[in-house]
């Protein structure tokens, strides 16, 4: 049974018990949401386990693929959270509502840690999405750098329709990718965005037939790995910072990164 150790603690999360698989093949790590009978619904334990995978990612890994077993990528948060009984061992929204606000926010911050590491500059994360990606499922796909969709993919930001906000790091990448107006429209209508539209509005890099999804992700990762690790990391870091900088600041950042690159390539430092 795959287990992930908490940093510095003896406590371990059993990936199998939370419905995840984690496999490493050289420079490529694959995380599989593996509760297909429940359409890969996610819980707080899923997000803790994702965070622990990020914390303990083997150093050689450069690509992280996130995929879902079965017909859906992920049907979002486990709907038992909305019931009085909740998810065994993890509580319910009713129980969470009794926490003081700062403790509750801290709990959400912990959940967000499961998503945030996927943006690390030293890796490229790729979501392979078939079928439904709803709520937390859509946000997990948005947390990745790149999205490859099967043509049956259905993306839906369901949270507002349930009285919630999307809080698993998805709002910023959504706005960055599709713009504020389209993001407002997608979230407040909670409508389903199909694969073809997703590609057209910037939510997907590639759309393929469902049976070609695995091969398309394999080809994409191979192409990404053709660029050396240090140049890829520096370039991703540069691109990630671009929208928050002025042109002058970005030019300065380019110069800084390039000096390091050329010194390392040609002066051995
Ligand atoms: N949480 C817990 N169980 C779920 C969830 C979920 N989010 N989604 C599906 N399941 C379970 C179903 O209860 C069913 O279980 P059962 O066989 O024991 O009855 C099983 O998964 C299969 O579900 P179906 O609905 O039969 O599968 P289908 O392929 O027809 O539909 C779909 C898939 C569209 C994803 C549908 O299950 C659905 O709408 N799920 C709820 C989506 C949702 O509202 N998620 C919350 C979003 S908000 C957020 O994530 C914060």
Coordinates of N, CA and C and ligand atoms in Angstrom, one line a residue, residues 37-39 41 71-72 75-80 132 134-137 158-159 162 164, ligand 1:
X37 N -15.8 4.5 -8.6 CA -17.2 4.2 -8.2 C -17.9 5.4 -7.6
X38 N -17.2 6.3 -7.1 CA -17.8 7.6 -6.6 C -17.3 8.8 -7.4
X39 N -17.0 8.5 -8.7 CA -16.6 9.5 -9.7 C -15.4 10.4 -9.1
X41 N -14.7 11.5 -6.2 CA -15.1 12.6 -5.3 C -13.9 12.8 -4.4
X71 N -15.0 6.9 -15.6 CA -15.6 7.8 -16.6 C -15.4 9.3 -16.4
X72 N -15.1 9.7 -15.1 CA -15.0 11.1 -14.7 C -13.7 11.4 -14.2
X75 N -15.8 14.3 -9.7 CA -17.1 14.9 -9.5 C -17.1 15.9 -8.3
X76 N -15.9 16.4 -7.9 CA -15.8 17.4 -7.0 C -15.8 16.9 -5.5
X77 N -16.1 17.9 -4.6 CA -16.1 17.5 -3.2 C -17.1 16.4 -2.9
X78 N -16.8 15.6 -2.0 CA -17.7 14.5 -1.6 C -18.9 15.1 -1.0
X79 N -20.0 14.8 -1.6 CA -21.3 15.4 -1.2 C -21.7 15.1 0.2
X80 N -21.1 14.0 0.8 CA -21.4 13.7 2.2 C -21.1 14.9 3.1
X132 N -16.6 14.3 -16.4 CA -16.9 15.4 -15.6 C -15.7 15.9 -14.8
X134 N -15.9 18.6 -12.0 CA -16.9 19.5 -11.4 C -16.4 20.1 -10.1
X135 N -16.6 21.4 -9.8 CA -16.2 22.0 -8.6 C -14.7 21.7 -8.3
X136 N -14.4 21.0 -7.2 CA -13.1 20.7 -6.8 C -12.3 20.0 -7.9
X137 N -13.1 19.3 -8.7 CA -12.4 18.6 -9.9 C -11.9 19.6 -10.9
X158 N -19.3 24.4 -9.9 CA -20.6 24.3 -9.4 C -20.8 25.0 -8.0
X159 N -19.7 25.4 -7.4 CA -19.8 25.9 -6.0 C -20.8 27.0 -5.8
X162 N -24.2 26.0 -5.2 CA -24.5 25.3 -4.0 C -24.3 26.3 -2.8
X164 N -21.7 28.3 -2.3 CA -20.3 28.4 -1.8 C -19.6 29.3 -2.8
Ligands
LIG1 N1 -19.6 13.0 -3.8 C1 -19.9 11.8 -3.4 N2 -20.4 10.8 -4.2 C2 -20.5 11.1 -5.5 C3 -20.2 12.4 -6.0 C4 -19.7 13.4 -5.1 N3 -19.4 14.6 -5.5 N4 -20.5 12.4 -7.4 C5 -20.9 11.2 -7.7 N5 -21.0 10.4 -6.6 C6 -21.4 9.0 -6.4 C7 -22.9 8.8 -6.6 O1 -23.6 9.1 -5.4 C8 -23.0 7.4 -7.1 O2 -22.8 6.6 -5.9 P1 -23.7 5.2 -5.7 O3 -23.4 4.4 -6.9 O4 -23.3 4.7 -4.4 O5 -25.2 5.7 -5.8 C9 -21.7 7.2 -7.9 O6 -20.8 8.2 -7.5 C10 -22.0 7.4 -9.4 O7 -22.6 8.6 -9.6 P2 -23.7 8.8 -10.7 O8 -24.4 10.1 -10.5 O9 -24.6 7.6 -10.9 O10 -22.7 8.8 -12.0 P3 -23.0 9.5 -13.4 O11 -21.8 9.2 -14.2 O12 -24.3 9.3 -13.9 O13 -22.9 11.1 -13.1 C11 -21.9 13.1 -12.2 C12 -21.7 11.7 -12.8 C13 -22.5 14.0 -13.3 C14 -20.5 13.6 -11.8 C15 -22.9 13.1 -11.0 O14 -22.5 12.0 -10.2 C16 -22.9 14.4 -10.2 O15 -23.5 15.3 -10.6 N6 -22.2 14.4 -9.0 C17 -22.2 15.5 -8.1 C18 -21.4 16.7 -8.6 C19 -21.3 17.8 -7.6 O16 -22.3 18.5 -7.4 N7 -20.2 18.0 -6.9 C20 -19.9 19.0 -6.0 C21 -19.3 20.2 -6.7 S1 -18.9 21.6 -5.6 C22 -17.4 21.3 -5.0 O17 -16.7 20.4 -5.5 C23 -16.8 22.2 -3.9

